[in-house]
CSV table of C-alpha atoms in Angstrom, one decimal:
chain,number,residue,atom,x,y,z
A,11,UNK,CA,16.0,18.2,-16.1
A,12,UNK,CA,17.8,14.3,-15.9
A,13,UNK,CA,15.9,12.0,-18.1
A,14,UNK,CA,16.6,8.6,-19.8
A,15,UNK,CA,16.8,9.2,-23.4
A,16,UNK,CA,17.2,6.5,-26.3
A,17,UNK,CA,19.5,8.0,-29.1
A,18,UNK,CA,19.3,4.7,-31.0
A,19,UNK,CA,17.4,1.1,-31.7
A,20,UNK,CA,19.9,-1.5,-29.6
A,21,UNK,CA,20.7,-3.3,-26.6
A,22,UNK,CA,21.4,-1.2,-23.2
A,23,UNK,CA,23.7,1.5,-24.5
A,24,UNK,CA,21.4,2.9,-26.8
A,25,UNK,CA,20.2,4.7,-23.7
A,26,UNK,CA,21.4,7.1,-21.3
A,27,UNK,CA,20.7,9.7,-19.0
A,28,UNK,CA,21.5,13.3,-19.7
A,29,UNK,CA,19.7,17.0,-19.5
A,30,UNK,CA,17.0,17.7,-21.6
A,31,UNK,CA,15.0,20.9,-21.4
A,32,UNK,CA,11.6,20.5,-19.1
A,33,UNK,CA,8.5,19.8,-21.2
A,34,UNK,CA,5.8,22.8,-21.6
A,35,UNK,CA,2.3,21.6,-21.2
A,36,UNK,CA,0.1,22.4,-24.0
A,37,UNK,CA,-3.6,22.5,-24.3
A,38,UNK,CA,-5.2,19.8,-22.3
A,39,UNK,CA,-2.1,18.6,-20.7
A,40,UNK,CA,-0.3,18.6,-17.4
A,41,UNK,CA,2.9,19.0,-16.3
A,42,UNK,CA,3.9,16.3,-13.6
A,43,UNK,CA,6.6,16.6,-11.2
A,44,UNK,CA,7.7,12.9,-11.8
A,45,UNK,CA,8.3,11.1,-8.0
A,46,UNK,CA,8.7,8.0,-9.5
A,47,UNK,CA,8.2,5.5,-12.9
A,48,UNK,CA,7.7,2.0,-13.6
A,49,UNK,CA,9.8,-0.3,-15.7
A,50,UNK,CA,8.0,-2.6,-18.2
A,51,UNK,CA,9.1,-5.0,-21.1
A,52,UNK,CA,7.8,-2.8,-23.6
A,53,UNK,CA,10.0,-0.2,-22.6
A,54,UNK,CA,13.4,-2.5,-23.7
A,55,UNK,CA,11.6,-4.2,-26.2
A,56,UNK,CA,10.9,-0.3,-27.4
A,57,UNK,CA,14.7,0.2,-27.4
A,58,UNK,CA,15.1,-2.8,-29.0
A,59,UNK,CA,13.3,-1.7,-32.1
A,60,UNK,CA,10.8,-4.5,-31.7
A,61,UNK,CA,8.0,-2.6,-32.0
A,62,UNK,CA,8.9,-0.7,-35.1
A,63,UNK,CA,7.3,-1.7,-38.0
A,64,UNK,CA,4.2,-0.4,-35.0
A,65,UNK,CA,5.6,2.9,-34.3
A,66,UNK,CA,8.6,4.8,-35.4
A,67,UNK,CA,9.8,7.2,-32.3
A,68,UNK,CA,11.7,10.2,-33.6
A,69,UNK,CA,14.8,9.9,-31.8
A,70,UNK,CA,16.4,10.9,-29.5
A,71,UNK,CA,13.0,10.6,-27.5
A,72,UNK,CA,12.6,10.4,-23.3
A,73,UNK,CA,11.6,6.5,-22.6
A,74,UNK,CA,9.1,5.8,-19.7
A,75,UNK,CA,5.2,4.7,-19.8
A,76,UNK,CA,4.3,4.9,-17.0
A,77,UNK,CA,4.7,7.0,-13.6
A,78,UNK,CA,3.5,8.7,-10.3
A,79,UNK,CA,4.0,12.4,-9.5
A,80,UNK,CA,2.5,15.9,-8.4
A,81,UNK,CA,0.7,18.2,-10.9
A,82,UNK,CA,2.7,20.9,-11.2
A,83,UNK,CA,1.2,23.2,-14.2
A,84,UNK,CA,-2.3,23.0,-16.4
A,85,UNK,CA,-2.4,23.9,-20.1
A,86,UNK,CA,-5.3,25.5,-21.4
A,87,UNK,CA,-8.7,23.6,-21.3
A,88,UNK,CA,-7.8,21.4,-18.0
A,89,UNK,CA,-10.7,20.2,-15.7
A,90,UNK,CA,-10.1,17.9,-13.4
A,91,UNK,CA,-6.9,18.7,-11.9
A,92,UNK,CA,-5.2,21.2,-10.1
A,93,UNK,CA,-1.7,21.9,-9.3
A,94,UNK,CA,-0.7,20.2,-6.2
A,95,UNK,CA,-2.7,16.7,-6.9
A,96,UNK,CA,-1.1,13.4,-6.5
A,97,UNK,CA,-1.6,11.7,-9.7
A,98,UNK,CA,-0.5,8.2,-11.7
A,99,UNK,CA,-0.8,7.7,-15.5
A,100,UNK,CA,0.0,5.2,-18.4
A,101,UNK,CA,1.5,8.5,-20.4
A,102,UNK,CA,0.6,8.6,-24.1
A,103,UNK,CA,2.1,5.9,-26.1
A,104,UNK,CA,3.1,7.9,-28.7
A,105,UNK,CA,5.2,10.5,-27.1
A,106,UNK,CA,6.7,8.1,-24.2
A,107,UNK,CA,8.3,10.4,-21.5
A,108,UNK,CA,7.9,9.1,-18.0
A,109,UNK,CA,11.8,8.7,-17.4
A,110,UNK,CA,12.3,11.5,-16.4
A,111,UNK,CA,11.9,14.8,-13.6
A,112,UNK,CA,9.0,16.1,-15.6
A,113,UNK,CA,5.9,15.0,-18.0
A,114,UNK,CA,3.3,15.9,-19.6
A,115,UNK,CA,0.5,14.2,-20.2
A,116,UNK,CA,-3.1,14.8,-21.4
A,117,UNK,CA,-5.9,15.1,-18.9
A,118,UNK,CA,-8.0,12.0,-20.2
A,119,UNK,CA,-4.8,9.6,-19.4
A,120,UNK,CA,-4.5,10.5,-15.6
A,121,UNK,CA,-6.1,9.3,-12.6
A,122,UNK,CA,-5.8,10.7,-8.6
A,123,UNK,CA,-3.1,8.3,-7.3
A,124,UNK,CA,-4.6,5.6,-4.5
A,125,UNK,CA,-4.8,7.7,-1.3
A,126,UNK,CA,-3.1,4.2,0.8
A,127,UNK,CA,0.3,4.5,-1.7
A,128,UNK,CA,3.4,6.2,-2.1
A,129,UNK,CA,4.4,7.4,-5.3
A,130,UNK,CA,7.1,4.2,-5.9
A,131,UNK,CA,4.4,1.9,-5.2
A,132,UNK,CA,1.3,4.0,-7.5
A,133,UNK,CA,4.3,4.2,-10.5
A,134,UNK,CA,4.1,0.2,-10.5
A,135,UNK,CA,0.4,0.4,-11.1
A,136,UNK,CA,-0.4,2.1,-14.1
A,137,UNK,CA,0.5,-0.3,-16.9
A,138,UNK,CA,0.4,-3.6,-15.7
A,139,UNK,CA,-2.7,-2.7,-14.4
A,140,UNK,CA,-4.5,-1.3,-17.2
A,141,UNK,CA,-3.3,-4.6,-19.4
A,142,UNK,CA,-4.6,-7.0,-16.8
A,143,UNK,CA,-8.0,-4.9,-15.8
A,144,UNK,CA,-8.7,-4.4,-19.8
A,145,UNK,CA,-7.7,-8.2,-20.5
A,146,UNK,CA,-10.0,-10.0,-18.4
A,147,UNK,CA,-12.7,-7.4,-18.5
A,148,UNK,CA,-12.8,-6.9,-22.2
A,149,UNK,CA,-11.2,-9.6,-23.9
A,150,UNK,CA,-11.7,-12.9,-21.2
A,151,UNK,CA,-15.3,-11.2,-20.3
A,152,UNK,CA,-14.0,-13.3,-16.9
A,153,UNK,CA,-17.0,-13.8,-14.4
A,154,UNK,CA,-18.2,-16.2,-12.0
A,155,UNK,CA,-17.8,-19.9,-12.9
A,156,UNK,CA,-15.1,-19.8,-15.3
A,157,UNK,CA,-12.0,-21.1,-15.2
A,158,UNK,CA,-8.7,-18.9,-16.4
A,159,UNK,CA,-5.4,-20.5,-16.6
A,160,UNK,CA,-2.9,-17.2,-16.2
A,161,UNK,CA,1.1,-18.6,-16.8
A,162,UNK,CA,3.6,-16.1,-15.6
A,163,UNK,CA,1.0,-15.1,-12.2
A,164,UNK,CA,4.3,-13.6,-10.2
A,165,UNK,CA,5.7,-11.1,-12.8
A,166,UNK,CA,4.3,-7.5,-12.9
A,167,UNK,CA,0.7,-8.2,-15.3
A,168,UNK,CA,0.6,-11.4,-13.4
A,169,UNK,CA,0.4,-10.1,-9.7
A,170,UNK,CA,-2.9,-8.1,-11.0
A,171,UNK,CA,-4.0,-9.9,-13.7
A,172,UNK,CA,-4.4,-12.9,-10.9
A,173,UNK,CA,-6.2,-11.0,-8.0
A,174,UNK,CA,-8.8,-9.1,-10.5
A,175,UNK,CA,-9.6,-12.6,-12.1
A,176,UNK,CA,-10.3,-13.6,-8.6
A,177,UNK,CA,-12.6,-10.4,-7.9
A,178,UNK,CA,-14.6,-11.0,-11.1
A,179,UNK,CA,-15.1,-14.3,-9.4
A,180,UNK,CA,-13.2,-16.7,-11.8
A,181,UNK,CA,-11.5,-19.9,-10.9
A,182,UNK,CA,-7.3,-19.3,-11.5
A,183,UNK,CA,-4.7,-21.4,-11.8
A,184,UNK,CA,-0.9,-20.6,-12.9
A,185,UNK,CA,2.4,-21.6,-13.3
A,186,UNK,CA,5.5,-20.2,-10.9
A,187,UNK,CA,8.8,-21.6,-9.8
A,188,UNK,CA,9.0,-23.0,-5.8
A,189,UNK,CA,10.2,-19.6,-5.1
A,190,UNK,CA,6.8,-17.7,-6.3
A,191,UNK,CA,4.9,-19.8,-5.3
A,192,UNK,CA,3.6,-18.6,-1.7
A,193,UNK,CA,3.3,-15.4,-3.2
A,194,UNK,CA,0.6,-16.2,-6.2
A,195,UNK,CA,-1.3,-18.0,-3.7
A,196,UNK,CA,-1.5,-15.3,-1.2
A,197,UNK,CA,-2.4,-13.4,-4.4
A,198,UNK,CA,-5.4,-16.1,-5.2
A,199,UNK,CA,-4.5,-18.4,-7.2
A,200,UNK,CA,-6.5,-22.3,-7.2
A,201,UNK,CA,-4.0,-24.0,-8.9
A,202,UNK,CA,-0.2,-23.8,-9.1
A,203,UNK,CA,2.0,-25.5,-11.2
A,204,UNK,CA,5.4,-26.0,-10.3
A,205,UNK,CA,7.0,-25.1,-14.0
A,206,UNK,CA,10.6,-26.3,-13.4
A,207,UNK,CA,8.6,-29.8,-12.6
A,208,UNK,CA,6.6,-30.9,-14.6
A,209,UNK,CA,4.5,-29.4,-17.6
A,210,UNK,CA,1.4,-27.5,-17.2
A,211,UNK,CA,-0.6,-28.9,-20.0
A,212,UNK,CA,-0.3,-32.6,-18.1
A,213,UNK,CA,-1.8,-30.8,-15.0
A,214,UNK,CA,-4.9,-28.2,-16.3
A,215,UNK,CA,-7.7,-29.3,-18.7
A,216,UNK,CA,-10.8,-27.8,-20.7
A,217,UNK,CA,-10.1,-24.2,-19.2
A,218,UNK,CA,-12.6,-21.3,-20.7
A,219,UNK,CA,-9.0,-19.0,-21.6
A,220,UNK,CA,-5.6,-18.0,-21.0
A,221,UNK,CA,-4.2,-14.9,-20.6
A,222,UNK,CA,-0.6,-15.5,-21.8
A,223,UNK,CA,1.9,-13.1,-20.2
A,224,UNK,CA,4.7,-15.0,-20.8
A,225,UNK,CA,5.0,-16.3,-24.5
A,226,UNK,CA,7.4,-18.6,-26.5
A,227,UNK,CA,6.9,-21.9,-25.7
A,228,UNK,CA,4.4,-21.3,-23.0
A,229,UNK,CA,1.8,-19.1,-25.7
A,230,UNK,CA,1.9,-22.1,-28.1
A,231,UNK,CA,1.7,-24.8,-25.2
A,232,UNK,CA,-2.0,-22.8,-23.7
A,233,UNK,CA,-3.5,-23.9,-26.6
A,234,UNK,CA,-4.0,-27.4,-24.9
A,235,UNK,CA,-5.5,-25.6,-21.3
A,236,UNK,CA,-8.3,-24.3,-23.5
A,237,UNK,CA,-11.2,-26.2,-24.7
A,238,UNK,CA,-13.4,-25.5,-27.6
A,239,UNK,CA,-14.7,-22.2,-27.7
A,240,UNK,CA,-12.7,-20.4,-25.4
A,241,UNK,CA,-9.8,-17.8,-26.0
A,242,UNK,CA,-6.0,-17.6,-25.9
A,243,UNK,CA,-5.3,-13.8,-25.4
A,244,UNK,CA,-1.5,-12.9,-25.1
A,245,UNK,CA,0.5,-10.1,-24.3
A,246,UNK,CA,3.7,-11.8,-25.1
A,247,UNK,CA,3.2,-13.5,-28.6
A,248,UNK,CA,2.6,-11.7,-31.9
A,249,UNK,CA,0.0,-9.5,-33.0
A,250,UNK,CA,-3.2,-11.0,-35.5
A,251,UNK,CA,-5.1,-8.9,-37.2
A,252,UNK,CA,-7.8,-7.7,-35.3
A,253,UNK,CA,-5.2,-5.9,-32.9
A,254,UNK,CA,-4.4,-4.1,-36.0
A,255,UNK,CA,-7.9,-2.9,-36.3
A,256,UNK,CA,-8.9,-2.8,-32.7
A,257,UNK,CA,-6.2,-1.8,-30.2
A,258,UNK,CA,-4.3,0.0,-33.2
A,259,UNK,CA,-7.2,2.1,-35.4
A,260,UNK,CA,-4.4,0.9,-38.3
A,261,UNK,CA,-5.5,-0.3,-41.7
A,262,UNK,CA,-5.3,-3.1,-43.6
A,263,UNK,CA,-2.4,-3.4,-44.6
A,264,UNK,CA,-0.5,-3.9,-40.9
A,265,UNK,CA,-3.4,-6.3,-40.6
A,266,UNK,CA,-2.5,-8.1,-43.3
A,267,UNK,CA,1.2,-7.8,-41.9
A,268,UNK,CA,-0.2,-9.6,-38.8
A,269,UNK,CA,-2.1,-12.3,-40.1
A,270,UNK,CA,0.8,-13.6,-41.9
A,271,UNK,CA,2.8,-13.6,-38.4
A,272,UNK,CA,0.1,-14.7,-36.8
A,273,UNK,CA,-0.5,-17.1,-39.1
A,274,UNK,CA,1.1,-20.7,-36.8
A,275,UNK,CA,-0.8,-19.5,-34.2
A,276,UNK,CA,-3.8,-18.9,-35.2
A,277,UNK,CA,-3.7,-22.5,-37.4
A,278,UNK,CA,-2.7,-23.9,-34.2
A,279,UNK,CA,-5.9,-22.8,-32.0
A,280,UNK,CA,-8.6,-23.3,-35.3
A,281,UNK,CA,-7.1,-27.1,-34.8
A,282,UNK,CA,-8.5,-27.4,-31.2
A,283,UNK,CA,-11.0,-25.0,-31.7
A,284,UNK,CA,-9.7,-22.5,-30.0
A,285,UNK,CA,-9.5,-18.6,-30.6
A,286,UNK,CA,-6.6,-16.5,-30.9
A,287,UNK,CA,-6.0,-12.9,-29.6
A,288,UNK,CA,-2.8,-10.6,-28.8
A,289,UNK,CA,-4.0,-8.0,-26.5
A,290,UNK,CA,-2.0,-4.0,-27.0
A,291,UNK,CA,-3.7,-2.2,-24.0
A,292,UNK,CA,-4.6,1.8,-24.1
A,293,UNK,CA,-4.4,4.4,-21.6
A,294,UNK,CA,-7.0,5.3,-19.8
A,295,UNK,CA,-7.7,8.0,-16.8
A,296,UNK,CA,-10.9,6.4,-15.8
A,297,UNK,CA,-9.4,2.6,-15.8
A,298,UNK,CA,-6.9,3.9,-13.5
A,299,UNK,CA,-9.4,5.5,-11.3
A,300,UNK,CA,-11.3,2.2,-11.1
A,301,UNK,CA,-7.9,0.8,-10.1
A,302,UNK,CA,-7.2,3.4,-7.4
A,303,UNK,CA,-10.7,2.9,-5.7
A,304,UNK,CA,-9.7,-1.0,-5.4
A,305,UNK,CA,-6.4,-0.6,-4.3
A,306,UNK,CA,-7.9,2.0,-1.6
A,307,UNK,CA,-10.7,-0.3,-0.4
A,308,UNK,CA,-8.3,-2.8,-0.2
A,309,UNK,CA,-9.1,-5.3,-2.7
A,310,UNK,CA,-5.9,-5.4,-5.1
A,311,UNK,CA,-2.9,-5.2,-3.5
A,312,UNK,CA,0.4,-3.7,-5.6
A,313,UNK,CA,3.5,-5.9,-5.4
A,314,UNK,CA,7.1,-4.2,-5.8
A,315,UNK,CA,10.0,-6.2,-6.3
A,316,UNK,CA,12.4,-3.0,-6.0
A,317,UNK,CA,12.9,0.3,-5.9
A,318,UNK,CA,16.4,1.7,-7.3
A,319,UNK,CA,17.6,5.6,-7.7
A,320,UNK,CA,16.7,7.1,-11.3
A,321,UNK,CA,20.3,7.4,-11.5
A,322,UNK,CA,20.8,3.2,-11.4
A,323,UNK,CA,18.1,3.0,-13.9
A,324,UNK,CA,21.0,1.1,-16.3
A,325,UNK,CA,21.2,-1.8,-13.3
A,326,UNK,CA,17.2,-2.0,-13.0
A,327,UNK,CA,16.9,-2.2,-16.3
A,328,UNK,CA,19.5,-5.4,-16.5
A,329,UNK,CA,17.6,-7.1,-13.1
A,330,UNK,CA,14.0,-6.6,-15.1
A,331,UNK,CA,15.5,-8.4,-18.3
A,332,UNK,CA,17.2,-10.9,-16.7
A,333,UNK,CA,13.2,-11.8,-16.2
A,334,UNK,CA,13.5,-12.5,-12.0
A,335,UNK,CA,11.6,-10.0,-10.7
A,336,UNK,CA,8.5,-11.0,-8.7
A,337,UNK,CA,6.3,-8.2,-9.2
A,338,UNK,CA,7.1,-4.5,-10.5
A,339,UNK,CA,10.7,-2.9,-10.8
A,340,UNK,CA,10.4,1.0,-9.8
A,341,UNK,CA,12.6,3.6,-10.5
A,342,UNK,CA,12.3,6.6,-7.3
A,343,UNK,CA,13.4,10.0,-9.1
A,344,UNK,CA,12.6,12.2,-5.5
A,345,UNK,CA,13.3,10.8,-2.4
């Protein structure tokens, strides 16, 4: 089968497609015919090596997190599926595999795809999804009366992570560039701030959190959106030491590894009072089924910014970090 396989830690040519021997499903697994994946940050940050001292991939190893297919085989001790189903899944982060004709992946991380989408459009739902959904629900706790300032609301997290805030009733505001901005508004956001105009911590005060998405400057300018007591939770800055223990099940000494990066941060938010988190989201079959049941009663809409042949994966890859894509970048592997 074609798949896109990292051979080394570097920069775009330590990846490339090539033929790889289909995957067999083992006990509790499935074997997906792959119709389509989803391109993420993680996935070049991944191939970047950025996430190493996290986990160590043997290479070479099949990229991909997340993707949409057709159930094609059950190993041993499988339930709920069937061959023939139309599923999504955020695939196991430790065996990766999503680029590419065929997957496996274990029962517990799959969900029935929306019944409304096609498989491009289910592949960009999986991951940015789950981060947003677990973000708000779990971390944010966001609810009726609060205020969340989201930076970043037209990138692929964003586009969700705006519209569930909405449904769990909170008040939104986020930053976006004149061309985004009809789009995050449509998507629900109160407030937009113009970012190539002015900054957003002279606009938006005394906010209850901030789901960072974007990092950099942005992470350590939320602080002053949040007042005392609230929560700065990023997916884009560096990891503290309860994601070492939480998201990670790791001990203490990555957590001990974290608090010293973490360490500016965290110094900066006990200064206004302010708490600190860095989000690593898990997989989750039931998540994605609570996603699938609002994106089929019509309450979170999925927003693609393009779909490219697996075969221009290279030139998708570039367009995503280039860091202009409004809203997911698919790659379609059957037409």
């Amino acid at each position: 089968m074609r798949a896109y396989v990292m051979t080394r830690y570097g920069g775009p040519e330590a990846a490339e497609l090539r033929e790889v021997p289909v995957p067999e499903p083992g006990a509790g697994e499935l074997r997906i015919r792959v119709h389509a994946a989803g391109l993420n940050p993680v996935d070049y940050k991944i191939r970047e090596g950025q996430l190493r001292v996290i986990r160590r991939y043997p290479l070479p190893i099949v990229m991909g997190n997340e993707l949409a297919g057709v159930v094609e085989a059950c190993g041993p001790g499988v339930k709920q599926f069937a061959p023939g189903d139309r599923v999504f899944a955020r695939v196991d982060k430790d065996a990766l595999g999503a680029f590419a004709e065929y997957a496996c992946v274990a029962e517990s991380l799959v969900a029935r795809m929306p019944a409304r989408l096609d498989f491009a459009t289910a592949a960009a739902v999986p991951l940015a999804g789950l981060t947003a959904l677990q973000g708000l629900r779990d971390e944010l706790h966001a609810g009726p009366g609060q205020r969340l300032f989201i930076p970043g609301g037209a990138g692929g997290v964003g586009t969700f992570a705006l519209q569930l805030a909405k449904r769990f009733g909170a008040e939104v505001a986020t930053t976006a560039s004149p061309r985004g901005e009809a789009m995050v508004r449509r998507l629900g956001a109160d407030v937009v701030v113009d970012y190539t105009r002015q900054p957003f911590e002279a606009v938006l005060k005394d906010y209850d959190g901030a789901f960072d998405l974007v990092g950099g400057d942005t992470l350590t300018r939320s602080f002053a959106v949040v007042k005392p007591g609230g929560l700065v939770l990023s997916i884009a800055g560096v990891p503290e030491p309860e994601t070492a223990r939480k998201d990670l099940g790791r001990g203490p000494g990555l957590a001990a590894l974290f608090w010293a990066a973490s360490l500016g941060l965290r110094l900066r938010g006990r200064a206004r009072k302010v708490r600190y988190r860095y989000l690593f989201m898990h997989p989750s079959g039931p998540d994605l089924a609570d996603l699938a049941r609002r994106i089929d009663d019509g309450t979170l809409e999925v927003v693609v910014d393009r779909v490219v042949p697996f075969a221009q994966i290279g030139e998708a890859f570039a367009h995503l970090e280039a860091g202009h894509a409004k809203g997911k970048v698919v790659v379609r592997m059957v037409d």
